[in-house]
Amino acid sequence: RSTAAGGHWTLLPGSWQNRPLYAVTFVDPDHGFAAGGTPEKYDGSDVVEATDDGGRTWQVRWSTPFDAGYGGGGGSDNEIVRLAFVDPQHGYALSGGCVDGQNGPCGGNLYVTSDAGHTWRLTGRPGLAVAATSADVYLTGTPQRDGLSLAVSVDSGEHWTLHTAATQVS
């Protein structure tokens, strides 16, 4: 944690999770979320933790099954790699897509929560990055794989307006 714009850091107590954490976001100095898991190729698992005391303590809000000896074990989606919360109750998470290479990157699955991360709903929308401000949600993808470069929702992810990538305009 830094209170000096990244000039100095204080190490916080570590997570008890035996899964890697890939994303962290705070909506104010006290309320934050961290997420991660294991890739689908290892049977996939997801975990979301939350803090309401500035990161001094963390609680698991949501977790899919995990078998430490054999990977995920739950047959879940890929690990969560991106988080965007607009307040302590409402947020978005993106799972990891395929890996970079000949066919990558490709988007992961977008999830939404309205109960502080206790439950998540799959939106059916793929993406590579997500940003949110109030009910406005911005989701990027890759035109070659996901058919969009930017999707915008003004109703918390219920409906989307797709924007054509400039590279697709002849």
mmCIF file of N, CA, C and O in Angstrom, residues 83-93 111-117 120 132:
data_model
loop_
_atom_site.group_PDB
_atom_site.id
_atom_site.type_symbol
_atom_site.label_atom_id
_atom_site.label_comp_id
_atom_site.label_asym_id
_atom_site.label_seq_id
_atom_site.Cartn_x
_atom_site.Cartn_y
_atom_site.Cartn_z
ATOM 1 N N LEU A 83 -10.374 -6.271 -13.014
ATOM 2 C CA LEU A 83 -11.479 -5.868 -12.146
ATOM 3 C C LEU A 83 -11.772 -4.394 -12.351
ATOM 4 O O LEU A 83 -10.850 -3.604 -12.542
ATOM 5 N N ALA A 84 -13.046 -4.016 -12.273
ATOM 6 C CA ALA A 84 -13.444 -2.615 -12.281
ATOM 7 C C ALA A 84 -14.686 -2.493 -11.409
ATOM 8 O O ALA A 84 -15.711 -3.101 -11.708
ATOM 9 N N PHE A 85 -14.579 -1.753 -10.316
ATOM 10 C CA PHE A 85 -15.712 -1.507 -9.428
ATOM 11 C C PHE A 85 -16.039 -0.026 -9.454
ATOM 12 O O PHE A 85 -15.144 0.816 -9.480
ATOM 13 N N VAL A 86 -17.342 0.308 -9.437
ATOM 14 C CA VAL A 86 -17.759 1.703 -9.416
ATOM 15 C C VAL A 86 -18.096 2.163 -8.004
ATOM 16 O O VAL A 86 -18.113 3.357 -7.728
ATOM 17 N N ASP A 87 -18.389 1.225 -7.119
ATOM 18 C CA ASP A 87 -18.657 1.496 -5.712
ATOM 19 C C ASP A 87 -18.488 0.167 -4.979
ATOM 20 O O ASP A 87 -18.218 -0.858 -5.619
ATOM 21 N N PRO A 88 -18.617 0.119 -3.668
ATOM 22 C CA PRO A 88 -18.389 -1.144 -2.955
ATOM 23 C C PRO A 88 -19.360 -2.273 -3.299
ATOM 24 O O PRO A 88 -19.125 -3.416 -2.935
ATOM 25 N N GLN A 89 -20.436 -1.995 -4.022
ATOM 26 C CA GLN A 89 -21.424 -3.015 -4.366
ATOM 27 C C GLN A 89 -21.361 -3.485 -5.815
ATOM 28 O O GLN A 89 -21.638 -4.633 -6.101
ATOM 29 N N HIS A 90 -21.028 -2.603 -6.738
ATOM 30 C CA HIS A 90 -21.176 -2.877 -8.172
ATOM 31 C C HIS A 90 -19.822 -2.959 -8.873
ATOM 32 O O HIS A 90 -19.029 -2.021 -8.796
ATOM 33 N N GLY A 91 -19.605 -4.095 -9.562
ATOM 34 C CA GLY A 91 -18.330 -4.270 -10.234
ATOM 35 C C GLY A 91 -18.386 -5.230 -11.403
ATOM 36 O O GLY A 91 -19.396 -5.888 -11.661
ATOM 37 N N TYR A 92 -17.252 -5.295 -12.098
ATOM 38 C CA TYR A 92 -17.096 -6.111 -13.299
ATOM 39 C C TYR A 92 -15.773 -6.858 -13.208
ATOM 40 O O TYR A 92 -14.797 -6.340 -12.679
ATOM 41 N N ALA A 93 -15.753 -8.072 -13.724
ATOM 42 C CA ALA A 93 -14.539 -8.881 -13.740
ATOM 43 C C ALA A 93 -14.405 -9.525 -15.104
ATOM 44 O O ALA A 93 -15.399 -9.944 -15.707
ATOM 45 N N TYR A 111 -17.988 -10.701 -16.347
ATOM 46 C CA TYR A 111 -18.930 -10.985 -15.268
ATOM 47 C C TYR A 111 -19.317 -9.677 -14.593
ATOM 48 O O TYR A 111 -18.538 -8.725 -14.573
ATOM 49 N N VAL A 112 -20.508 -9.630 -13.994
ATOM 50 C CA VAL A 112 -20.977 -8.444 -13.286
ATOM 51 C C VAL A 112 -21.507 -8.858 -11.912
ATOM 52 O O VAL A 112 -22.067 -9.943 -11.756
ATOM 53 N N THR A 113 -21.300 -7.994 -10.912
ATOM 54 C CA THR A 113 -21.835 -8.212 -9.569
ATOM 55 C C THR A 113 -22.539 -6.961 -9.090
ATOM 56 O O THR A 113 -22.141 -5.847 -9.447
ATOM 57 N N SER A 114 -23.585 -7.133 -8.307
ATOM 58 C CA SER A 114 -24.270 -5.990 -7.693
ATOM 59 C C SER A 114 -24.435 -6.207 -6.196
ATOM 60 O O SER A 114 -25.189 -5.492 -5.550
ATOM 61 N N ASP A 115 -23.718 -7.198 -5.655
ATOM 62 C CA ASP A 115 -23.809 -7.476 -4.213
ATOM 63 C C ASP A 115 -22.428 -7.591 -3.574
ATOM 64 O O ASP A 115 -22.160 -8.485 -2.791
ATOM 65 N N ALA A 116 -21.555 -6.677 -3.942
ATOM 66 C CA ALA A 116 -20.211 -6.577 -3.352
ATOM 67 C C ALA A 116 -19.338 -7.787 -3.636
ATOM 68 O O ALA A 116 -18.433 -8.104 -2.881
ATOM 69 N N GLY A 117 -19.592 -8.457 -4.749
ATOM 70 C CA GLY A 117 -18.744 -9.564 -5.163
ATOM 71 C C GLY A 117 -19.112 -10.924 -4.598
ATOM 72 O O GLY A 117 -18.398 -11.892 -4.801
ATOM 73 N N TRP A 120 -21.718 -13.512 -8.971
ATOM 74 C CA TRP A 120 -21.335 -12.932 -10.255
ATOM 75 C C TRP A 120 -22.217 -13.510 -11.349
ATOM 76 O O TRP A 120 -22.508 -14.705 -11.362
ATOM 77 N N ALA A 132 -15.108 1.141 -15.739
ATOM 78 C CA ALA A 132 -16.483 1.485 -15.376
ATOM 79 C C ALA A 132 -16.520 2.781 -14.581
ATOM 80 O O ALA A 132 -15.642 3.046 -13.772
#
